[in-house]
CSV table of C-alpha atoms and ligand atoms in Angstrom, one decimal:
chain,number,residue,atom,x,y,z
F,220,MET,CA,88.6,109.7,103.1
F,221,ASP,CA,92.2,108.8,104.2
F,222,VAL,CA,94.7,111.9,103.9
F,223,ILE,CA,98.4,112.0,103.7
F,224,ARG,CA,100.2,114.3,105.9
F,225,ILE,CA,103.8,115.2,105.3
F,226,ARG,CA,106.1,117.3,107.0
F,227,GLY,CA,108.8,118.3,104.6
F,228,GLY,CA,112.2,119.4,104.8
F,229,LYS,CA,113.7,115.8,105.7
F,230,GLN,CA,116.4,114.1,103.9
F,231,LEU,CA,115.9,110.6,103.0
F,232,GLN,CA,118.3,107.9,103.8
F,233,GLY,CA,118.1,103.8,103.3
F,234,LYS,CA,116.3,101.3,101.3
F,235,ILE,CA,112.9,100.3,99.9
F,236,ARG,CA,112.0,97.5,97.6
F,237,VAL,CA,110.1,98.1,94.8
F,238,SER,CA,106.8,96.6,94.3
F,239,GLY,CA,105.6,94.5,91.3
F,240,ALA,CA,103.9,96.6,88.2
F,241,LYS,CA,100.5,97.2,88.4
F,242,ASN,CA,100.2,97.9,84.6
F,243,ALA,CA,102.1,94.1,83.7
F,244,ALA,CA,99.7,92.7,86.9
F,245,LEU,CA,96.7,94.2,85.4
F,246,PRO,CA,96.8,92.4,81.7
F,247,ILE,CA,98.0,89.5,83.3
F,248,LEU,CA,95.1,88.8,85.4
F,249,CYS,CA,93.1,89.5,82.0
F,250,ALA,CA,95.2,86.7,80.6
F,251,THR,CA,94.2,84.1,82.9
F,252,LEU,CA,90.6,84.5,81.0
F,253,LEU,CA,92.2,82.5,77.9
F,254,SER,CA,92.5,79.1,79.9
F,255,ASP,CA,91.2,76.6,81.9
F,256,GLY,CA,92.6,75.7,85.4
F,257,GLU,CA,94.6,77.7,87.8
F,258,SER,CA,96.9,80.4,87.4
F,259,ILE,CA,99.3,81.6,89.7
F,260,LEU,CA,100.7,85.2,89.7
F,261,ARG,CA,103.1,86.2,92.1
F,262,ASN,CA,105.0,89.5,93.2
F,263,VAL,CA,101.5,91.4,92.8
F,264,PRO,CA,101.2,94.3,94.7
F,265,ALA,CA,98.6,95.3,97.4
F,266,LEU,CA,96.5,97.9,95.2
F,267,LYS,CA,93.3,98.8,94.6
F,268,ASP,CA,93.2,98.1,91.0
F,269,ILE,CA,94.4,94.5,91.6
F,270,GLU,CA,91.5,94.2,93.9
F,271,THR,CA,89.1,95.8,91.5
F,272,THR,CA,90.3,93.6,88.6
F,273,GLY,CA,89.8,90.5,91.1
F,274,GLU,CA,86.2,91.7,91.9
F,275,LEU,CA,85.8,91.8,87.6
F,276,LEU,CA,87.1,88.0,87.6
F,277,ARG,CA,85.1,86.9,89.7
F,278,VAL,CA,82.0,88.5,88.3
F,279,LEU,CA,82.8,86.9,84.9
F,280,GLY,CA,82.8,83.5,86.7
F,281,ARG,CA,86.2,83.0,87.9
F,282,ASN,CA,87.3,81.9,91.4
F,283,VAL,CA,90.0,84.4,92.5
F,284,MET,CA,92.0,84.5,95.6
F,285,VAL,CA,93.8,87.8,96.0
F,286,ASP,CA,96.4,87.9,98.8
F,287,PRO,CA,99.1,89.9,97.7
F,288,PRO,CA,101.9,89.2,96.4
F,289,LEU,CA,100.1,86.4,95.6
F,290,VAL,CA,97.1,85.8,93.9
F,291,ARG,CA,95.8,82.6,92.2
F,292,VAL,CA,92.8,82.4,89.5
F,293,ALA,CA,90.9,79.4,88.5
F,294,GLY,CA,87.9,78.5,86.2
F,295,GLY,CA,86.5,76.5,83.8
F,296,PRO,CA,84.6,76.7,80.3
F,297,GLU,CA,81.6,78.4,81.5
F,298,ALA,CA,81.6,82.2,82.3
F,299,ASN,CA,79.3,85.2,82.2
F,300,PRO,CA,81.2,87.3,80.0
F,301,GLU,CA,79.9,90.5,80.9
F,302,ALA,CA,81.8,93.3,82.7
F,303,PRO,CA,79.3,95.6,84.2
F,304,TYR,CA,79.4,99.5,84.1
F,305,GLU,CA,79.8,99.8,87.7
F,306,LEU,CA,83.3,97.9,87.9
F,307,VAL,CA,84.6,99.6,84.4
F,308,LYS,CA,83.9,102.8,86.0
F,309,GLN,CA,86.0,102.2,88.8
F,310,MET,CA,89.2,101.5,86.3
F,311,ARG,CA,89.4,101.7,82.6
F,312,ALA,CA,92.0,99.0,82.5
F,313,SER,CA,89.0,96.7,82.8
F,314,VAL,CA,88.6,96.7,79.2
F,315,LEU,CA,91.5,94.5,79.0
F,316,VAL,CA,88.8,91.8,79.6
F,317,LEU,CA,86.9,92.2,76.0
F,318,GLY,CA,89.9,90.7,73.7
F,319,PRO,CA,90.1,87.4,76.3
F,320,LEU,CA,86.5,87.1,76.7
F,321,VAL,CA,85.6,87.3,73.0
F,322,ALA,CA,88.7,84.8,72.2
F,323,ARG,CA,87.6,82.6,74.5
F,324,TYR,CA,83.7,82.5,75.0
F,325,GLY,CA,82.8,83.7,71.6
F,326,ARG,CA,81.0,87.1,73.1
F,327,ALA,CA,81.4,89.8,75.3
F,328,LYS,CA,79.7,92.7,76.8
F,329,VAL,CA,81.8,95.3,78.0
F,330,SER,CA,80.9,98.4,79.4
F,331,LEU,CA,82.5,101.3,77.0
F,332,PRO,CA,84.9,103.0,79.4
F,333,GLY,CA,84.2,106.9,79.9
F,334,GLY,CA,87.0,109.5,79.9
F,335,CYS,CA,89.1,110.1,82.8
F,336,GLN,CA,90.6,113.2,84.5
F,337,ILE,CA,93.5,112.9,82.2
F,338,GLY,CA,91.8,112.6,79.2
F,339,SER,CA,88.8,111.4,76.5
F,340,ARG,CA,90.8,107.9,76.2
F,341,PRO,CA,88.8,106.5,73.4
F,342,VAL,CA,89.3,102.6,72.7
F,343,ASP,CA,88.8,102.8,68.7
F,344,GLN,CA,92.3,100.9,68.3
F,345,HIS,CA,91.1,98.2,70.7
F,346,LEU,CA,88.1,97.9,68.6
F,347,LYS,CA,89.5,98.1,65.3
F,348,GLY,CA,91.8,95.2,66.1
F,349,LEU,CA,89.1,93.0,67.4
F,350,GLU,CA,87.4,93.7,63.9
F,351,ALA,CA,90.2,92.9,61.7
F,352,LEU,CA,90.4,89.6,63.8
F,353,GLY,CA,86.8,89.0,62.6
F,354,ALA,CA,84.8,90.0,65.8
F,355,THR,CA,81.6,91.9,64.7
F,356,ILE,CA,81.2,95.1,67.4
F,357,ARG,CA,78.2,96.9,68.0
F,358,LEU,CA,77.9,99.8,70.6
F,359,SER,CA,74.5,100.5,72.6
F,360,ASN,CA,73.5,101.8,75.8
F,361,GLY,CA,77.3,102.4,76.7
F,362,TYR,CA,78.4,98.7,76.2
F,363,ILE,CA,80.6,97.2,73.6
F,364,HIS,CA,79.1,94.3,72.4
F,365,ALA,CA,81.4,91.6,70.5
F,366,GLU,CA,80.7,88.6,68.8
F,367,CYS,CA,82.6,86.3,67.0
F,368,LYS,CA,82.5,82.0,66.9
F,369,ARG,CA,86.3,81.8,66.3
F,370,LEU,CA,88.8,84.8,65.6
F,371,ARG,CA,91.1,84.7,62.8
F,372,GLY,CA,95.0,86.0,62.8
F,373,ALA,CA,95.0,89.1,60.7
F,374,GLU,CA,97.4,92.2,60.2
F,375,VAL,CA,96.3,95.0,62.3
F,376,VAL,CA,98.5,98.5,62.1
F,377,PHE,CA,97.5,100.9,65.3
F,378,ASP,CA,97.0,104.3,64.3
F,379,MET,CA,99.0,105.1,67.5
F,380,PRO,CA,101.0,102.8,69.7
F,381,THR,CA,98.5,102.1,72.4
F,382,VAL,CA,99.5,99.9,75.5
F,383,THR,CA,96.3,98.4,76.4
F,384,GLY,CA,95.0,98.3,72.8
F,385,THR,CA,98.1,96.2,71.8
F,386,GLU,CA,97.8,94.0,74.9
F,387,ASN,CA,93.9,93.6,74.3
F,388,ILE,CA,94.7,92.2,70.7
F,389,MET,CA,97.8,90.4,71.6
F,390,MET,CA,95.4,88.4,73.9
F,391,ALA,CA,92.7,88.0,71.5
F,392,ALA,CA,95.2,86.7,68.9
F,393,ALA,CA,96.5,84.0,71.4
F,394,LEU,CA,93.4,82.0,70.7
F,395,ALA,CA,92.6,83.1,67.2
F,396,LYS,CA,93.0,80.8,64.4
F,397,GLY,CA,96.3,81.2,62.4
F,398,ARG,CA,99.0,84.1,63.0
F,399,THR,CA,98.1,87.9,63.5
F,400,THR,CA,100.9,90.3,62.9
F,401,LEU,CA,100.3,93.9,64.9
F,402,VAL,CA,102.1,96.9,63.5
F,403,ASN,CA,102.9,100.1,65.4
F,404,CYS,CA,102.8,98.7,68.7
F,405,ALA,CA,103.3,100.0,72.1
F,406,ARG,CA,106.9,98.6,73.0
F,407,GLU,CA,106.4,99.4,76.9
F,408,PRO,CA,107.9,96.6,79.2
F,409,GLU,CA,104.5,95.8,80.4
F,410,VAL,CA,103.8,94.8,76.7
F,411,GLU,CA,106.8,92.5,76.9
F,412,GLU,CA,106.0,91.3,79.8
F,413,LEU,CA,102.3,90.2,78.7
F,414,GLY,CA,104.3,88.6,76.0
F,415,ARG,CA,106.2,86.3,78.0
F,416,VAL,CA,103.1,85.1,79.8
F,417,LEU,CA,101.3,84.3,77.0
F,418,ASN,CA,104.3,82.1,75.6
F,419,LYS,CA,104.4,80.5,78.8
F,420,MET,CA,100.5,79.4,77.9
F,421,GLY,CA,101.7,77.8,75.0
F,422,ALA,CA,101.0,80.9,72.3
F,423,ARG,CA,103.9,81.7,70.2
F,424,VAL,CA,104.2,85.1,70.6
F,425,ASP,CA,107.5,87.1,68.8
F,426,GLY,CA,108.5,90.5,68.9
F,427,ALA,CA,106.4,91.8,72.1
F,428,GLY,CA,108.5,95.0,73.2
F,429,THR,CA,109.2,96.2,69.6
F,430,ASP,CA,106.8,98.0,67.4
F,431,VAL,CA,105.8,94.6,65.0
F,432,ILE,CA,104.4,91.8,67.3
F,433,HIS,CA,103.7,88.3,65.5
F,434,ILE,CA,101.2,85.9,67.4
F,435,GLU,CA,100.4,82.3,66.3
F,436,GLY,CA,97.1,81.5,67.7
F,437,ARG,CA,96.6,78.3,69.4
F,438,ASP,CA,93.0,76.3,69.8
F,439,GLU,CA,93.8,76.1,73.9
F,440,LEU,CA,96.2,77.8,76.5
F,441,ASP,CA,97.6,76.4,79.6
F,442,PRO,CA,97.2,78.2,82.9
F,443,PHE,CA,100.4,79.9,84.0
F,444,ASP,CA,102.7,80.4,87.0
F,445,HIS,CA,104.3,84.1,86.5
F,446,ALA,CA,106.1,86.6,89.1
F,447,ILE,CA,105.6,89.9,87.8
F,448,ILE,CA,108.3,92.4,86.9
F,449,SER,CA,109.1,95.4,89.4
F,450,ASP,CA,107.1,98.6,88.9
F,451,ARG,CA,109.1,101.2,86.5
F,452,ILE,CA,106.9,104.0,87.7
F,453,GLU,CA,107.0,103.5,91.1
F,454,THR,CA,111.0,103.1,90.5
F,455,GLY,CA,110.9,106.6,88.9
F,456,THR,CA,108.6,108.0,91.4
F,457,TYR,CA,111.0,107.3,94.3
F,458,MET,CA,114.3,108.6,92.3
F,459,VAL,CA,112.1,111.8,92.1
F,460,ALA,CA,111.5,111.7,95.6
F,461,ALA,CA,115.0,111.0,96.8
F,462,ALA,CA,116.4,113.7,94.2
F,463,ALA,CA,113.8,116.2,95.7
F,464,ALA,CA,113.9,115.8,99.2
F,465,GLY,CA,117.8,115.1,98.9
F,466,GLY,CA,120.0,112.3,100.4
F,467,ASP,CA,121.2,108.9,99.7
F,468,VAL,CA,118.5,106.2,98.6
F,469,LEU,CA,119.0,102.5,97.7
F,470,LEU,CA,115.9,101.2,95.5
F,471,GLU,CA,115.9,97.2,95.5
F,472,ASN,CA,114.7,95.4,92.2
F,473,ALA,CA,114.6,98.6,90.6
F,474,PRO,CA,113.8,98.2,86.7
F,475,LEU,CA,116.8,100.7,85.5
F,476,GLU,CA,117.0,99.4,82.1
F,477,ASP,CA,113.0,100.2,81.6
F,478,LEU,CA,113.7,104.1,82.9
F,479,GLU,CA,116.8,105.2,80.5
F,480,ALA,CA,115.1,108.3,79.7
F,481,VAL,CA,114.0,109.3,83.3
F,482,VAL,CA,117.5,108.5,84.5
F,483,SER,CA,119.2,110.7,81.7
F,484,LYS,CA,117.1,113.4,82.6
F,485,LEU,CA,117.6,112.9,86.2
F,486,ARG,CA,121.5,112.9,85.8
F,487,ALA,CA,121.7,116.4,83.7
F,488,THR,CA,119.5,118.4,86.3
F,489,GLY,CA,122.6,117.1,88.7
F,490,VAL,CA,121.0,113.8,90.4
F,491,GLU,CA,123.6,110.7,90.7
F,492,VAL,CA,122.2,107.6,89.8
F,493,GLY,CA,124.3,104.4,89.9
F,494,ARG,CA,123.4,100.6,89.6
F,495,GLU,CA,124.6,98.2,92.7
F,496,GLY,CA,123.9,95.0,92.5
F,497,ASP,CA,119.9,94.6,92.0
F,498,CYS,CA,119.6,98.2,93.5
F,499,VAL,CA,119.9,101.5,92.3
F,500,ARG,CA,121.3,104.4,94.4
F,501,ILE,CA,119.9,108.0,94.0
F,502,ARG,CA,122.3,110.5,95.9
F,503,ARG,CA,121.7,114.2,96.1
F,504,ASP,CA,123.6,117.0,97.9
F,505,PRO,CA,120.5,119.1,98.9
F,506,ASP,CA,123.0,122.3,99.0
F,507,ARG,CA,124.0,121.7,95.5
F,508,PRO,CA,121.2,123.4,93.2
F,509,LEU,CA,119.8,121.6,90.4
F,510,ARG,CA,120.1,122.5,86.9
F,511,PRO,CA,116.5,123.3,84.9
F,512,VAL,CA,115.9,120.3,82.1
F,513,ASP,CA,113.2,120.2,79.3
F,514,VAL,CA,111.1,117.1,79.4
F,515,MET,CA,108.6,116.1,76.2
F,516,THR,CA,106.6,112.9,77.2
F,517,ALA,CA,106.7,110.3,74.4
F,518,PRO,CA,105.4,106.4,74.1
F,519,HIS,CA,108.2,104.1,75.4
F,520,PRO,CA,111.3,104.4,75.7
F,521,GLY,CA,110.6,108.0,75.3
F,522,PHE,CA,110.1,110.1,78.8
F,523,PRO,CA,106.6,108.4,80.3
F,524,THR,CA,103.7,110.6,80.8
F,525,ASP,CA,103.2,108.6,84.1
F,526,MET,CA,106.0,110.4,85.2
F,527,GLN,CA,105.6,113.9,83.9
F,528,ALA,CA,104.0,115.3,87.2
F,529,GLN,CA,106.5,114.2,89.6
F,530,PHE,CA,109.1,115.6,87.5
F,531,MET,CA,107.6,119.0,87.2
F,532,VAL,CA,107.9,119.1,91.2
F,533,LEU,CA,111.6,118.1,90.9
F,534,MET,CA,111.7,121.3,88.6
F,535,CYS,CA,110.3,123.5,91.0
F,536,LEU,CA,113.7,123.4,92.9
F,537,ALA,CA,115.9,123.7,90.1
F,538,ARG,CA,117.4,127.5,89.2
F,539,GLY,CA,115.7,128.7,86.1
F,540,THR,CA,113.0,127.5,83.6
F,541,SER,CA,112.3,124.6,82.5
F,542,ARG,CA,109.6,123.1,79.9
F,543,ILE,CA,107.7,120.3,80.2
F,544,VAL,CA,105.5,119.2,77.2
F,545,GLU,CA,102.7,116.4,77.7
F,546,THR,CA,101.8,114.8,74.3
F,547,ILE,CA,100.2,111.7,75.3
F,548,PHE,CA,97.3,112.9,77.5
F,549,GLU,CA,95.1,116.3,76.9
F,550,ASN,CA,94.4,117.0,80.5
F,551,ARG,CA,97.5,116.0,82.5
F,552,PHE,CA,98.5,119.4,84.1
F,553,MET,CA,95.6,118.9,86.8
F,554,HIS,CA,98.6,118.9,89.3
F,555,VAL,CA,99.7,122.3,88.5
F,556,PRO,CA,96.9,124.6,90.1
F,557,GLU,CA,97.6,122.4,93.5
F,558,LEU,CA,101.4,122.7,93.2
F,559,ARG,CA,100.6,126.4,92.6
F,560,ARG,CA,98.7,126.9,96.0
F,561,MET,CA,102.2,125.3,97.6
F,562,GLY,CA,104.1,128.4,95.8
F,563,ALA,CA,105.5,126.8,92.4
F,564,GLU,CA,105.6,129.4,89.8
F,565,ILE,CA,104.2,127.3,86.6
F,566,ASP,CA,102.7,128.6,83.6
F,567,THR,CA,100.6,126.7,81.1
F,568,ASP,CA,99.9,126.8,77.6
F,569,GLY,CA,98.1,123.8,76.3
F,570,HIS,CA,100.1,121.1,76.6
F,571,THR,CA,103.4,122.9,77.6
F,572,ALA,CA,104.6,123.8,80.8
F,573,HIS,CA,107.1,126.5,82.2
F,574,VAL,CA,108.1,125.5,85.5
F,575,HIS,CA,110.1,128.7,86.9
F,576,GLY,CA,112.1,127.0,89.9
F,577,GLY,CA,114.0,127.9,92.4
F,578,ARG,CA,111.2,129.3,95.2
F,579,PRO,CA,110.7,127.7,98.1
F,580,LEU,CA,107.6,125.5,98.3
F,581,SER,CA,105.3,126.0,101.4
F,582,GLY,CA,103.0,123.1,103.0
F,583,ALA,CA,99.2,123.2,102.0
F,584,LYS,CA,96.0,121.4,101.7
F,585,VAL,CA,96.0,120.0,98.3
F,586,MET,CA,93.6,117.9,96.6
F,587,ALA,CA,94.5,114.9,94.4
F,588,THR,CA,93.3,114.2,91.1
F,589,ASP,CA,94.9,111.2,89.8
F,590,LEU,CA,97.2,108.7,90.6
F,591,ARG,CA,100.5,110.2,89.2
F,592,ALA,CA,99.1,113.9,90.2
F,593,SER,CA,98.8,112.3,94.1
F,594,ALA,CA,102.4,111.2,93.9
F,595,SER,CA,103.7,114.5,92.8
F,596,LEU,CA,101.7,116.6,95.6
F,597,VAL,CA,103.5,113.9,98.0
F,598,ILE,CA,106.5,114.8,96.5
F,599,ALA,CA,105.9,118.4,97.0
F,600,GLY,CA,105.0,117.8,100.2
F,601,LEU,CA,108.6,116.4,101.0
F,602,LEU,CA,110.4,119.4,99.8
F,603,ALA,CA,108.2,122.2,101.2
F,604,THR,CA,110.5,123.6,104.1
F,605,GLU,CA,107.8,125.4,105.8
F,606,GLY,CA,104.3,124.2,106.8
F,607,GLU,CA,102.9,121.0,106.3
F,608,THR,CA,101.0,119.4,103.5
F,609,GLU,CA,97.6,117.2,103.8
F,610,VAL,CA,97.2,115.3,100.4
F,611,LEU,CA,93.3,114.6,100.3
F,612,ARG,CA,91.6,112.4,98.0
F,613,VAL,CA,94.3,109.7,98.3
F,614,TYR,CA,92.2,107.0,97.0
F,615,HIS,CA,93.7,108.0,93.8
F,616,LEU,CA,97.3,106.9,95.1
F,617,ASP,CA,96.4,103.8,96.7
F,618,ARG,CA,95.1,102.5,93.0
F,619,GLY,CA,99.0,102.7,92.0
F,620,TYR,CA,101.3,102.8,94.9
F,621,GLU,CA,101.8,99.9,97.4
F,622,TYR,CA,101.9,101.6,100.9
F,623,MET,CA,103.8,104.9,99.6
F,624,GLU,CA,103.5,106.8,103.0
F,625,ARG,CA,104.9,104.0,104.8
F,626,LYS,CA,108.0,103.2,102.2
F,627,LEU,CA,108.7,107.2,102.5
F,628,ALA,CA,108.7,107.1,106.5
F,629,GLN,CA,111.2,103.8,106.3
F,630,LEU,CA,113.4,106.4,104.3
F,631,GLY,CA,112.9,108.8,107.3
F,632,ALA,CA,110.3,111.4,105.8
F,633,ASP,CA,108.0,112.6,108.5
F,634,THR,CA,104.7,110.8,106.2
F,635,VAL,CA,101.4,109.4,108.1
F,636,ARG,CA,97.9,108.3,106.7
F,637,ILE,CA,95.1,109.7,108.8
F,638,LYS,CA,92.3,107.5,108.3
F,639,GLY,CA,88.9,109.0,107.6
F,640,GLN,CA,88.9,112.3,107.2
F,641,PRO,CA,86.4,114.4,105.5
F,642,GLY,CA,87.6,114.5,101.8
Y,745,EPU,N1,94.5,106.4,72.2
Y,745,EPU,C1,93.3,106.5,71.3
Y,745,EPU,N2,92.3,105.5,70.9
Y,745,EPU,C2,92.9,103.9,71.1
Y,745,EPU,C3,93.7,103.9,72.6
Y,745,EPU,C4,94.6,105.1,72.6
Y,745,EPU,O1,93.1,107.4,70.7
Y,745,EPU,O2,92.0,103.2,70.8
Y,745,EPU,C5,95.3,107.2,72.6
Y,745,EPU,C6,95.0,107.9,74.0
Y,745,EPU,O3,94.1,108.8,73.8
Y,745,EPU,C7,96.5,108.2,74.3
Y,745,EPU,C8,97.1,107.9,73.4
Y,745,EPU,O4,96.7,106.7,72.5
Y,745,EPU,O5,96.4,109.8,73.7
Y,745,EPU,C9,98.3,106.3,74.4
Y,745,EPU,O6,97.5,105.8,75.3
Y,745,EPU,P1,97.3,104.4,75.7
Y,745,EPU,O7,96.3,103.4,74.9
Y,745,EPU,O8,98.7,103.6,75.4
Y,745,EPU,O9,96.9,104.3,77.3
Y,745,EPU,P2,96.5,103.4,78.2
Y,745,EPU,O10,96.7,101.9,77.6
Y,745,EPU,O11,95.1,103.9,78.1
Y,745,EPU,C10,98.2,102.9,79.8
Y,745,EPU,C11,98.4,103.1,81.5
Y,745,EPU,C12,98.5,104.2,81.7
Y,745,EPU,C13,99.6,105.0,80.8
Y,745,EPU,C14,99.4,105.1,79.2
Y,745,EPU,C15,100.6,105.4,78.5
Y,745,EPU,C16,97.7,101.0,81.8
Y,745,EPU,C17,96.8,99.8,82.6
Y,745,EPU,N3,97.2,102.0,81.7
Y,745,EPU,O12,97.0,103.2,79.5
Y,745,EPU,O13,99.0,104.3,82.7
Y,745,EPU,O14,99.7,106.4,81.4
Y,745,EPU,O15,99.3,103.6,79.0
Y,745,EPU,O16,101.8,105.4,78.7
Y,745,EPU,O17,98.7,100.3,81.3
Y,745,EPU,C18,98.8,104.9,85.0
Y,745,EPU,O18,99.3,103.9,85.3
Y,745,EPU,O19,98.6,106.1,86.0
Y,745,EPU,C19,98.2,105.4,84.0
Y,745,EPU,C20,97.3,106.2,83.5
């Protein structure tokens, strides 16, 4: 297993380009199932999750060419609408094929995703939405079996905003007969992006990116050619990395408008964030202490849960105590024990963490537990002023960050990947 070694204490300077958004690309890849012919996706990041989705689409009967930033998916009316456990267990987002498969092929058998490190992550809202559109759902032997000759438009009120749940039902509704109204939808930019693609395919989606979405279904949809939006979480991660290490960094193609909650917290702590053309500039003088700020995660446009771990590392630098509350996932403080091993002083009580900042971090061997936790440990390594950090199990990082160690090295960090170490 690969390890990332970081020798900290270096300021970051220079410019890097933000990659395409993983969480926008995944549902859009699944949307290719809704039509015949060849769809083309551009600006797709080179990530493990993209490869896994490509593999899944192949198993379902598609011809897939993954050559990031380009992906081509082609297929016809025949399919094998079964998503096996072996693939779904690698990536929970595989459940995003459920809606398209049942809408297009009248039936789907998709392994029920289990929990993961960050929480139990049920899919009841996905199933409830499909049932409202007329599908019969049966769970047996760890699989979801869904069937319906032709889905029909309906009203679905989600119990909570769910990102992939909203996306799954949007895709199903795009081939349903009649009009669907989805209420209490997730408002994430990735949902809005899927709406744009479904519209390119010929569906009439209105309101994606707000909490009420209307979809006029069609009998058939067309293939599409689409360039994926930039990754807001990758952007936020590098903003925090630059703020933590200090220096002056430009992020090209950064979707600043999708990151307001993060930017406002960065400014509140004393980091300079400004727009320059299509770049975002982040500046921090490492000699000026940061102020502690409190953060509570919330669905978009609130502070993203996917930025919580990284921001917690930044708060380790602030003089004083900051309070971080995680409201989306029940087990998303797995980075805390690892950060403590590096010298951080953090107490947790249920969903709340108190970070007592201002103490120097020192390098250590630490274990990545999930994708965003891995990124937080890399950032912690950047600001450790003494010793070197080795982040183990970086396969988590490779699921969602394109060449992270190389991008950081491009900014002057001392970060290298050591291939094939015992993990
Ligand atoms: N929930 C339910 N029932 C459902 C669906 C969700 O109870 O049927 C709950 C979840 O347990 C959670 C909350 O609703 O408490 C929100 O979860 P959501 O469904 O929005 O999460 P998701 O769609 O599974 C996506 C991202 C995650 C990101 C979350 C929250 C993708 C592929 N994944 O997951 O991204 O953390 O939204 O913003 O879009 C990551 O990239 O590292 C990552 C984990």
